[in-house]
Coordinates of N, CA and C and ligand atoms in Angstrom, one line a residue:
M1 N 0.8 -1.2 0.0 CA 0.0 0.0 0.0 C 0.9 1.3 0.0
S2 N 0.6 2.1 -0.9 CA 1.4 3.3 -1.1 C 1.3 4.3 0.1
R3 N 0.1 4.3 0.7 CA 0.0 5.2 1.9 C 0.8 4.7 3.1
E4 N 0.8 3.4 3.2 CA 1.6 2.7 4.3 C 3.1 3.0 4.1
L5 N 3.5 3.0 2.8 CA 4.9 3.3 2.5 C 5.3 4.7 2.9
L6 N 4.4 5.6 2.5 CA 4.6 7.0 2.9 C 4.7 7.2 4.4
K7 N 3.9 6.5 5.1 CA 3.9 6.6 6.6 C 5.3 6.1 7.1
Q8 N 5.7 5.0 6.5 CA 7.0 4.4 6.9 C 8.2 5.4 6.6
W9 N 8.2 5.9 5.5 CA 9.2 6.9 5.1 C 9.2 8.1 6.0
I10 N 8.0 8.6 6.3 CA 8.0 9.8 7.2 C 8.5 9.5 8.6
K11 N 8.2 8.2 9.0 CA 8.7 7.8 10.3 C 10.2 7.8 10.4
E12 N 10.8 7.4 9.3 CA 12.3 7.3 9.2 C 13.0 8.6 9.0
S13 N 12.2 9.6 8.5 CA 12.9 10.8 8.0 C 13.0 11.9 9.1
E14 N 14.1 12.7 9.0 CA 14.2 13.9 9.8 C 14.4 15.1 9.0
N15 N 14.2 15.0 7.7 CA 14.4 16.2 6.8 C 13.4 16.2 5.7
I16 N 12.1 16.4 6.0 CA 11.1 16.4 5.0 C 10.9 17.9 4.5
V17 N 10.7 18.0 3.2 CA 10.3 19.3 2.7 C 9.0 19.1 1.9
F18 N 8.1 20.0 2.1 CA 6.8 19.9 1.4 C 6.7 21.1 0.4
F19 N 6.3 20.7 -0.8 CA 6.1 21.7 -1.8 C 4.6 21.6 -2.3
G20 N 3.8 22.7 -2.1 CA 2.4 22.6 -2.4 C 1.8 23.7 -3.3
G21 N 0.7 23.3 -3.9 CA 0.0 24.3 -4.8 C -1.4 24.4 -4.4
A22 N -2.2 25.0 -5.4 CA -3.6 25.3 -5.1 C -4.4 24.2 -4.5
G23 N -4.1 22.9 -4.9 CA -4.9 21.8 -4.4 C -4.9 21.6 -2.9
V24 N -3.8 22.2 -2.3 CA -3.8 22.1 -0.8 C -4.9 22.9 -0.2
S25 N -5.3 24.0 -0.8 CA -6.3 24.9 -0.2 C -7.7 24.6 -0.7
T26 N -7.9 23.8 -1.8 CA -9.2 23.6 -2.3 C -10.1 22.9 -1.2
E27 N -9.4 22.0 -0.4 CA -10.2 21.4 0.7 C -10.5 22.3 1.8
S28 N -10.0 23.6 1.8 CA -10.4 24.6 2.7 C -11.4 25.5 2.0
K29 N -11.9 25.0 0.8 CA -12.9 25.8 0.0 C -12.4 27.0 -0.6
I30 N -11.1 27.0 -0.9 CA -10.5 28.1 -1.7 C -10.3 27.6 -3.1
P31 N -11.1 28.1 -4.1 CA -10.9 27.6 -5.4 C -9.7 28.1 -6.1
D32 N -9.2 27.3 -7.0 CA -8.1 27.7 -7.9 C -8.6 28.9 -8.7
F33 N -8.0 30.1 -8.7 CA -8.5 31.2 -9.4 C -8.6 30.9 -10.9
R34 N -7.7 30.0 -11.4 CA -7.7 29.7 -12.8 C -9.0 29.0 -13.3
S35 N -9.7 28.5 -12.3 CA -11.0 27.8 -12.6 C -12.2 28.6 -12.4
V36 N -12.1 29.9 -11.9 CA -13.2 30.7 -11.7 C -13.7 31.4 -13.0
D37 N -14.9 31.9 -12.9 CA -15.5 32.7 -14.0 C -15.3 32.0 -15.3
G38 N -15.8 30.8 -15.4 CA -15.6 30.0 -16.6 C -16.5 30.6 -17.8
L39 N -16.4 29.9 -18.9 CA -17.0 30.3 -20.1 C -18.5 30.7 -20.0
Y40 N -19.2 30.0 -19.1 CA -20.6 30.2 -19.0 C -21.1 31.1 -17.9
N41 N -20.1 31.7 -17.2 CA -20.5 32.5 -16.1 C -19.6 33.7 -16.0
Q42 N -19.5 34.5 -17.1 CA -18.6 35.5 -17.2 C -19.0 36.8 -16.5
E43 N -18.3 37.1 -15.4 CA -18.6 38.3 -14.6 C -17.6 39.4 -14.9
Y44 N -16.5 39.0 -15.6 CA -15.5 39.9 -15.8 C -15.2 40.0 -17.3
D45 N -14.7 41.1 -17.8 CA -14.4 41.3 -19.2 C -13.1 40.7 -19.7
Y46 N -12.3 40.2 -18.7 CA -10.9 39.7 -19.0 C -10.7 38.4 -18.3
P47 N -9.8 37.6 -18.9 CA -9.5 36.3 -18.1 C -8.7 36.7 -16.9
P48 N -8.7 35.8 -15.8 CA -8.0 36.1 -14.6 C -6.5 36.4 -14.8
E49 N -5.9 35.7 -15.7 CA -4.5 36.0 -15.9 C -4.2 37.4 -16.4
T50 N -5.2 38.0 -17.1 CA -5.0 39.4 -17.5 C -5.2 40.4 -16.3
I51 N -6.3 40.1 -15.6 CA -6.7 41.0 -14.5 C -5.6 41.0 -13.4
L52 N -4.9 39.8 -13.2 CA -3.9 39.6 -12.2 C -2.5 39.9 -12.8
S53 N -2.4 40.8 -13.7 CA -1.1 41.1 -14.3 C -0.7 42.5 -13.8
H54 N 0.6 42.7 -13.8 CA 1.1 44.0 -13.3 C 0.6 45.2 -14.1
S55 N 0.6 45.0 -15.4 CA 0.2 46.2 -16.3 C -1.3 46.5 -16.1
F56 N -2.1 45.4 -15.9 CA -3.6 45.7 -15.6 C -3.8 46.4 -14.3
F57 N -3.0 45.9 -13.3 CA -3.1 46.6 -12.0 C -2.8 48.1 -12.1
M58 N -1.8 48.4 -12.8 CA -1.4 49.8 -13.0 C -2.4 50.6 -13.8
R59 N -3.0 49.9 -14.8 CA -3.9 50.6 -15.7 C -5.3 50.7 -15.1
N60 N -5.8 49.7 -14.4 CA -7.2 49.6 -13.9 C -7.3 49.0 -12.5
P61 N -6.7 49.7 -11.5 CA -6.7 49.1 -10.2 C -8.1 48.9 -9.6
K62 N -9.1 49.6 -10.1 CA -10.4 49.5 -9.6 C -11.0 48.1 -10.0
E63 N -10.8 47.7 -11.2 CA -11.3 46.4 -11.7 C -10.5 45.3 -11.1
F64 N -9.2 45.6 -10.9 CA -8.3 44.6 -10.3 C -8.8 44.2 -8.9
F65 N -9.1 45.3 -8.1 CA -9.6 45.0 -6.7 C -11.0 44.4 -6.6
R66 N -11.8 44.7 -7.7 CA -13.1 44.1 -7.7 C -12.9 42.5 -7.8
F67 N -12.1 42.1 -8.7 CA -11.8 40.7 -8.9 C -11.1 40.1 -7.7
Y68 N -10.1 40.8 -7.2 CA -9.3 40.4 -6.1 C -10.1 40.1 -4.9
R69 N -11.0 41.1 -4.5 CA -11.8 40.9 -3.3 C -12.8 39.7 -3.5
N70 N -13.3 39.6 -4.7 CA -14.3 38.5 -5.0 C -13.8 37.1 -5.1
K71 N -12.6 37.0 -5.7 CA -12.1 35.7 -6.1 C -10.8 35.3 -5.4
M72 N -10.1 36.2 -4.8 CA -8.8 35.9 -4.2 C -8.8 35.9 -2.7
L73 N -9.8 36.6 -2.1 CA -9.7 36.8 -0.6 C -10.8 35.9 0.1
F74 N -10.3 35.1 1.0 CA -11.2 34.2 1.8 C -10.8 34.3 3.2
P75 N -11.1 35.4 3.8 CA -10.7 35.7 5.2 C -11.2 34.7 6.2
D76 N -12.3 34.0 5.9 CA -12.9 33.0 6.9 C -12.4 31.6 6.7
A77 N -11.6 31.3 5.6 CA -11.1 30.0 5.4 C -10.3 29.4 6.5
M78 N -10.5 28.2 6.8 CA -9.7 27.5 7.9 C -8.8 26.5 7.3
P79 N -7.6 26.2 8.0 CA -6.7 25.2 7.6 C -7.4 23.8 7.5
N80 N -7.1 23.0 6.6 CA -7.6 21.6 6.6 C -6.6 20.6 7.1
K81 N -6.9 19.4 7.0 CA -6.0 18.3 7.6 C -4.6 18.4 7.1
A82 N -4.5 18.7 5.8 CA -3.1 18.8 5.2 C -2.3 19.8 5.9
H83 N -2.8 21.0 6.0 CA -2.1 22.1 6.7 C -1.7 21.7 8.2
I84 N -2.7 21.1 8.8 CA -2.5 20.8 10.3 C -1.5 19.7 10.4
A85 N -1.5 18.7 9.5 CA -0.5 17.6 9.6 C 0.9 18.1 9.3
L86 N 1.0 19.0 8.4 CA 2.3 19.6 8.1 C 2.9 20.4 9.2
A87 N 2.0 21.1 9.9 CA 2.4 21.9 11.1 C 2.9 21.0 12.2
K88 N 2.2 19.9 12.3 CA 2.6 18.9 13.4 C 3.9 18.3 13.1
L89 N 4.2 17.9 11.8 CA 5.5 17.3 11.4 C 6.6 18.3 11.7
E90 N 6.3 19.6 11.5 CA 7.4 20.6 11.8 C 7.6 20.7 13.3
Q91 N 6.6 20.6 14.1 CA 6.7 20.7 15.5 C 7.5 19.5 16.0
E92 N 7.3 18.4 15.4 CA 8.1 17.1 15.8 C 9.5 17.1 15.3
G93 N 9.9 18.2 14.6 CA 11.3 18.3 14.1 C 11.5 17.5 12.8
K94 N 10.5 16.9 12.2 CA 10.7 16.1 11.0 C 10.7 16.9 9.7
L95 N 9.8 17.9 9.7 CA 9.6 18.7 8.5 C 10.4 20.0 8.6
K96 N 11.2 20.4 7.6 CA 12.0 21.6 7.8 C 11.4 22.8 7.1
A97 N 10.6 22.7 6.1 CA 10.0 23.8 5.4 C 8.8 23.4 4.6
V98 N 7.9 24.4 4.5 CA 6.8 24.3 3.5 C 7.1 25.3 2.4
V99 N 7.2 24.9 1.2 CA 7.3 25.8 0.1 C 5.9 25.8 -0.6
T100 N 5.3 27.0 -0.7 CA 3.9 27.0 -1.3 C 3.8 28.1 -2.4
Q101 N 2.9 27.7 -3.3 CA 2.5 28.6 -4.3 C 1.2 29.4 -3.9
N102 N 0.7 29.1 -2.7 CA -0.6 29.7 -2.3 C -0.3 31.0 -1.5
I103 N -1.3 31.9 -1.5 CA -1.1 33.2 -1.0 C -2.1 33.4 0.2
D104 N -2.7 32.3 0.7 CA -3.8 32.5 1.6 C -3.4 32.5 3.1
G105 N -2.1 32.1 3.4 CA -1.6 32.2 4.8 C -2.2 31.0 5.6
L106 N -2.8 30.0 5.0 CA -3.4 28.9 5.9 C -2.3 28.0 6.5
H107 N -1.1 27.9 6.0 CA -0.1 27.1 6.7 C 0.3 27.8 8.0
Q108 N 0.4 29.1 8.0 CA 0.8 29.8 9.2 C -0.4 29.7 10.2
K109 N -1.6 29.8 9.7 CA -2.8 29.7 10.5 C -2.9 28.4 11.2
A110 N -2.3 27.3 10.5 CA -2.3 26.0 11.1 C -1.1 25.8 12.1
G111 N -0.2 26.8 12.1 CA 0.9 26.7 13.1 C 2.3 26.5 12.5
S112 N 2.4 26.4 11.1 CA 3.7 26.2 10.5 C 4.5 27.5 10.7
K113 N 5.8 27.3 10.9 CA 6.7 28.5 11.1 C 7.5 28.8 9.9
E114 N 8.1 27.8 9.3 CA 9.0 28.0 8.1 C 8.2 27.8 6.9
V115 N 7.6 28.9 6.4 CA 6.7 28.8 5.2 C 7.3 29.8 4.1
L116 N 7.7 29.2 3.0 CA 8.2 30.0 1.9 C 7.2 30.3 0.9
E117 N 6.7 31.5 0.8 CA 5.6 31.8 -0.1 C 6.1 32.4 -1.4
L118 N 6.1 31.5 -2.4 CA 6.7 31.9 -3.7 C 5.9 33.0 -4.3
H119 N 4.6 33.0 -4.1 CA 3.8 34.0 -4.8 C 3.3 35.1 -3.8
G120 N 3.9 35.2 -2.7 CA 3.5 36.3 -1.7 C 2.4 35.9 -0.8
S121 N 1.7 36.9 -0.2 CA 0.7 36.7 0.7 C -0.4 37.8 0.7
V122 N -1.6 37.4 0.8 CA -2.7 38.5 0.9 C -2.6 39.2 2.2
H123 N -1.9 38.6 3.2 CA -1.9 39.2 4.5 C -0.8 40.4 4.6
R124 N 0.0 40.5 3.5 CA 0.9 41.6 3.5 C 0.6 42.6 2.4
N125 N 0.5 43.9 2.7 CA 0.1 44.9 1.8 C 0.9 46.1 2.0
Y126 N 1.3 46.8 1.0 CA 2.2 48.0 1.2 C 1.7 49.2 0.3
C127 N 1.9 50.4 0.9 CA 1.6 51.6 0.2 C 2.6 51.8 -0.9
M128 N 2.2 52.0 -2.1 CA 3.1 52.1 -3.2 C 3.9 53.5 -3.2
K129 N 3.4 54.4 -2.4 CA 4.1 55.7 -2.3 C 5.1 55.8 -1.1
C130 N 4.6 55.4 0.1 CA 5.5 55.6 1.3 C 5.9 54.3 1.9
G131 N 5.4 53.2 1.4 CA 5.9 51.8 1.8 C 5.2 51.4 3.1
K132 N 4.3 52.1 3.7 CA 3.7 51.7 4.9 C 3.0 50.3 4.8
F133 N 3.1 49.5 5.8 CA 2.6 48.2 5.8 C 1.1 48.2 6.3
Y134 N 0.3 47.3 5.6 CA -1.0 47.1 6.0 C -1.4 45.6 6.0
G135 N -2.2 45.2 7.0 CA -2.7 43.8 7.0 C -3.9 43.6 6.0
L136 N -4.4 42.4 6.0 CA -5.6 42.1 5.1 C -6.8 42.9 5.5
D137 N -7.0 43.2 6.8 CA -8.1 43.9 7.3 C -8.3 45.3 6.6
E138 N -7.2 46.0 6.3 CA -7.3 47.3 5.7 C -7.9 47.2 4.3
V139 N -7.4 46.1 3.6 CA -7.9 45.9 2.2 C -9.4 45.6 2.2
L140 N -9.8 44.8 3.2 CA -11.2 44.4 3.3 C -12.1 45.5 3.7
S141 N -11.6 46.4 4.6 CA -12.5 47.4 5.2 C -12.7 48.6 4.2
Q142 N -11.8 48.8 3.3 CA -12.0 49.8 2.3 C -12.8 49.4 1.1
E143 N -13.4 50.3 0.4 CA -14.1 50.0 -0.8 C -13.3 50.5 -2.0
G144 N -13.5 49.8 -3.2 CA -12.8 50.3 -4.3 C -11.3 50.1 -4.2
V145 N -10.5 51.0 -4.6 CA -9.0 50.9 -4.5 C -8.6 51.4 -3.2
P146 N -8.0 50.5 -2.4 CA -7.6 50.8 -1.0 C -6.4 51.8 -1.0
T147 N -6.5 52.9 -0.2 CA -5.5 53.9 -0.2 C -4.9 54.1 1.2
C148 N -3.7 54.5 1.2 CA -2.9 54.8 2.4 C -3.3 56.1 3.0
S149 N -3.0 56.4 4.2 CA -3.2 57.7 4.8 C -2.5 58.8 4.1
C150 N -1.4 58.5 3.3 CA -0.7 59.4 2.5 C -1.3 59.7 1.2
G151 N -2.3 58.9 0.8 CA -2.9 59.0 -0.5 C -2.5 58.0 -1.5
G152 N -1.4 57.3 -1.2 CA -0.9 56.3 -2.2 C -1.8 55.0 -2.2
I153 N -1.7 54.3 -3.3 CA -2.5 53.0 -3.5 C -1.8 51.9 -2.6
I154 N -2.6 51.1 -1.9 CA -2.1 50.0 -1.2 C -2.1 48.8 -2.1
K155 N -0.9 48.2 -2.3 CA -0.8 47.0 -3.2 C -0.5 45.8 -2.4
P156 N -1.3 44.7 -2.7 CA -1.0 43.4 -2.1 C 0.4 42.9 -2.4
D157 N 1.1 42.3 -1.4 CA 2.4 41.7 -1.7 C 2.2 40.3 -2.3
V158 N 1.6 40.3 -3.4 CA 1.3 39.1 -4.1 C 1.9 39.2 -5.5
V159 N 2.6 38.2 -5.9 CA 3.3 38.2 -7.2 C 2.3 38.2 -8.4
L160 N 2.2 39.2 -9.1 CA 1.3 39.3 -10.2 C 2.0 38.7 -11.5
Y161 N 1.2 38.4 -12.5 CA 1.8 38.0 -13.8 C 2.6 39.2 -14.3
E162 N 3.7 38.9 -15.0 CA 4.7 39.9 -15.4 C 5.6 40.4 -14.3
E163 N 5.4 39.9 -13.1 CA 6.3 40.3 -12.0 C 7.2 39.1 -11.7
G164 N 8.4 39.3 -11.3 CA 9.3 38.2 -10.9 C 9.1 37.8 -9.5
L165 N 9.5 36.5 -9.2 CA 9.5 36.0 -7.9 C 10.6 36.6 -7.1
D166 N 10.4 36.6 -5.7 CA 11.5 37.1 -4.8 C 12.7 36.1 -4.9
S167 N 13.8 36.6 -5.2 CA 15.0 35.7 -5.4 C 15.5 35.1 -4.1
Q168 N 15.3 35.8 -3.0 CA 15.7 35.3 -1.7 C 14.8 34.1 -1.3
V169 N 13.5 34.2 -1.6 CA 12.5 33.1 -1.3 C 12.9 31.9 -2.2
I170 N 13.2 32.1 -3.4 CA 13.6 31.0 -4.3 C 14.8 30.3 -3.8
E171 N 15.8 31.1 -3.5 CA 17.1 30.6 -3.0 C 16.9 29.7 -1.8
K172 N 16.2 30.2 -0.8 CA 15.9 29.5 0.4 C 15.2 28.2 0.1
S173 N 14.2 28.3 -0.7 CA 13.4 27.1 -1.1 C 14.3 26.0 -1.7
L174 N 15.1 26.4 -2.7 CA 16.0 25.5 -3.4 C 17.0 24.8 -2.4
N175 N 17.5 25.6 -1.4 CA 18.4 25.1 -0.4 C 17.7 24.0 0.4
Y176 N 16.5 24.3 0.8 CA 15.8 23.2 1.6 C 15.5 22.0 0.8
I177 N 15.1 22.2 -0.5 CA 14.8 21.0 -1.4 C 16.1 20.2 -1.6
A178 N 17.2 20.9 -1.8 CA 18.5 20.2 -2.1 C 18.9 19.3 -0.9
R179 N 18.6 19.7 0.3 CA 19.0 19.0 1.5 C 18.0 18.0 2.0
A180 N 16.8 18.0 1.4 CA 15.7 17.1 1.9 C 16.0 15.6 1.7
D181 N 15.6 14.8 2.6 CA 15.6 13.3 2.3 C 14.3 12.9 1.7
I182 N 13.2 13.5 2.1 CA 11.9 13.3 1.4 C 11.4 14.6 0.9
L183 N 11.0 14.6 -0.4 CA 10.3 15.8 -0.9 C 8.9 15.4 -1.3
I184 N 8.0 16.0 -0.6 CA 6.5 15.7 -0.8 C 6.0 16.8 -1.6
I185 N 5.4 16.5 -2.8 CA 4.8 17.5 -3.6 C 3.3 17.3 -3.7
G186 N 2.5 18.3 -3.3 CA 1.1 18.0 -3.2 C 0.2 19.2 -3.8
G187 N -0.9 18.8 -4.4 CA -1.9 19.7 -4.8 C -1.4 20.6 -5.9
T188 N -0.5 20.2 -6.7 CA -0.1 20.9 -7.9 C 0.2 20.0 -9.1
S189 N -0.2 20.5 -10.3 CA 0.1 19.7 -11.5 C 1.5 19.9 -11.9
L190 N 2.2 20.8 -11.3 CA 3.6 21.0 -11.6 C 3.8 21.5 -13.0
S191 N 2.7 22.1 -13.6 CA 2.9 22.6 -14.9 C 3.2 24.1 -14.9
V192 N 3.0 24.7 -13.8 CA 3.2 26.2 -13.7 C 4.7 26.5 -13.4
Y193 N 5.3 27.4 -14.2 CA 6.6 27.8 -13.9 C 6.6 28.6 -12.6
P194 N 7.7 28.5 -11.7 CA 8.9 27.7 -11.9 C 8.8 26.4 -11.2
A195 N 7.7 26.0 -10.8 CA 7.6 24.8 -9.9 C 8.3 23.6 -10.5
A196 N 8.1 23.4 -11.8 CA 8.6 22.2 -12.4 C 10.1 22.1 -12.2
G197 N 10.8 23.2 -12.4 CA 12.3 23.3 -12.3 C 12.8 23.0 -10.8
F198 N 12.0 23.3 -9.8 CA 12.4 23.1 -8.4 C 12.7 21.6 -8.1
V199 N 12.0 20.7 -8.8 CA 12.2 19.3 -8.5 C 13.6 18.9 -8.9
D200 N 14.2 19.5 -9.9 CA 15.5 19.2 -10.3 C 16.6 19.3 -9.2
Y201 N 16.2 20.1 -8.2 CA 17.2 20.4 -7.1 C 17.2 19.3 -6.1
Y202 N 16.2 18.4 -6.1 CA 16.1 17.4 -5.1 C 17.0 16.2 -5.5
R203 N 17.8 15.8 -4.6 CA 18.9 14.8 -4.9 C 18.6 13.4 -4.3
G204 N 17.5 13.3 -3.5 CA 17.2 12.0 -2.8 C 16.4 11.1 -3.7
N205 N 16.0 10.0 -3.1 CA 15.3 8.9 -3.8 C 13.9 8.6 -3.2
R206 N 13.4 9.7 -2.5 CA 12.0 9.5 -1.9 C 11.2 10.8 -2.3
L207 N 11.0 10.9 -3.6 CA 10.1 11.9 -4.1 C 8.7 11.4 -4.2
V208 N 7.8 12.1 -3.4 CA 6.4 11.7 -3.3 C 5.5 12.7 -3.9
L209 N 4.6 12.2 -4.8 CA 3.6 13.1 -5.4 C 2.2 12.7 -4.9
I210 N 1.6 13.7 -4.4 CA 0.2 13.5 -3.9 C -0.7 14.5 -4.7
N211 N -1.5 14.0 -5.6 CA -2.3 14.8 -6.4 C -3.6 14.0 -6.9
K212 N -4.7 14.7 -7.0 CA -5.9 13.9 -7.3 C -5.8 13.3 -8.7
S213 N -5.1 14.0 -9.6 CA -5.0 13.4 -11.0 C -3.5 13.3 -11.3
A214 N -3.2 12.6 -12.4 CA -1.9 12.4 -12.8 C -1.2 13.7 -13.2
T215 N 0.1 13.8 -13.1 CA 0.9 15.0 -13.4 C 2.0 14.6 -14.4
P216 N 2.6 15.5 -15.1 CA 3.7 15.2 -16.0 C 4.9 14.7 -15.3
M217 N 4.9 14.9 -13.9 CA 6.1 14.5 -13.1 C 6.0 13.1 -12.6
D218 N 4.9 12.4 -12.8 CA 4.6 11.1 -12.1 C 5.8 10.1 -12.4
S219 N 6.3 10.1 -13.6 CA 7.3 9.1 -14.0 C 8.6 9.3 -13.2
R220 N 8.8 10.5 -12.7 CA 10.0 10.8 -11.9 C 9.9 10.5 -10.5
A221 N 8.7 10.4 -10.0 CA 8.4 10.2 -8.6 C 8.7 8.8 -8.1
N222 N 9.1 8.6 -6.9 CA 9.3 7.3 -6.3 C 8.1 6.7 -5.7
L223 N 7.1 7.6 -5.5 CA 5.8 7.2 -4.9 C 4.7 8.2 -5.4
V224 N 3.7 7.7 -6.0 CA 2.6 8.5 -6.5 C 1.3 8.1 -5.8
I225 N 0.6 9.1 -5.2 CA -0.7 8.8 -4.6 C -1.7 9.7 -5.2
N226 N -2.7 9.1 -5.8 CA -3.7 9.9 -6.5 C -5.0 10.0 -5.6
D227 N -4.9 10.7 -4.5 CA -6.0 10.9 -3.6 C -5.9 12.4 -3.1
P228 N -7.1 12.8 -2.5 CA -7.0 14.2 -2.0 C -6.0 14.3 -0.9
I229 N -5.3 15.4 -0.9 CA -4.1 15.6 0.0 C -4.5 15.6 1.5
G230 N -5.6 16.3 1.7 CA -6.1 16.4 3.1 C -6.3 15.0 3.7
E231 N -6.9 14.1 2.9 CA -7.2 12.8 3.3 C -5.9 12.0 3.6
V232 N -4.9 12.1 2.7 CA -3.7 11.4 2.8 C -2.9 11.8 4.0
L233 N -2.6 13.1 4.1 CA -1.8 13.6 5.2 C -2.6 13.6 6.5
G234 N -3.9 13.7 6.4 CA -4.8 13.6 7.6 C -4.6 12.3 8.4
E235 N -4.2 11.2 7.7 CA -3.9 9.9 8.3 C -2.7 10.0 9.3
L236 N -1.9 11.0 9.1 CA -0.7 11.1 10.0 C -1.1 11.8 11.3
L237 N -2.3 12.3 11.4 CA -2.7 13.0 12.6 C -3.1 12.1 13.7
Ligands
LIG301 ZN1 1.5 55.8 2.1

C-alpha cells in the first residue's frame, strides 16, 4: 500500500520538505482562481491571468480590486487536515519547510513556522508611495481601490503576472529542497513555472507526489498517490 509506505518513510525521516500548490487549499474551500469565472459564467471582461497582471493593476486598479476581493480573498477559510498535519510534522522536528504557491496564509494559521511563499501573501500589503505596511483587514475594510493615509495606493504583496518572484525566497526554497531526504509535492500539477524546475534540485530517492490526478512529473516520482491531499496527510494526525 502506497499510503503505508509514505507513513514508513515519514517515520524514518528527519528532513522532509513539502512543496504545495492550489490543491492544498481547495479542501479549505478556496478555489483555484484559474478555474473561476468560466466560459458560461462571465462576470469579468478579461481572463483572470490578464486582471492579475502588473500592467492591468497599474492601468485599472479598480477592476483589479473588484476581482481580487471577490475571487482571491477568503478571510474566513480555515486550515484543513493537510495544513494541520504539516504543522505537526514541523513541531516534531521532522519537516524543515513548507514551500507554497498559495497566498492564503493557511499554513501559518495551522501553526507552521518556516513557510516560503513563492507568490507572496494576501496578508501583507504595502503603500506604493510611502511603503507603509497594512494587513488584510485594511484591504477588506476599504471599498474600491484601497489607499494609504498618505494618499498612495495599497498594493498586495502578491506576485502578479509579469512580475518576478522574490529571489531570496527562491534561493531558500531550493536550499531546503536540495538538503531534503523526502520531498513531498502536493496539490499541484507542476505545470506552472517555476515549480517544475524546483524538482531538479532534489537529490534524494524519496520523491512523493500526492495529487488527485496524474501529473507530467509522475514518472520521476518514487511514490505517486492519487488521492485528496487532506485525506492522505490527515492519516498522519
Ligand atoms: Zn502611504
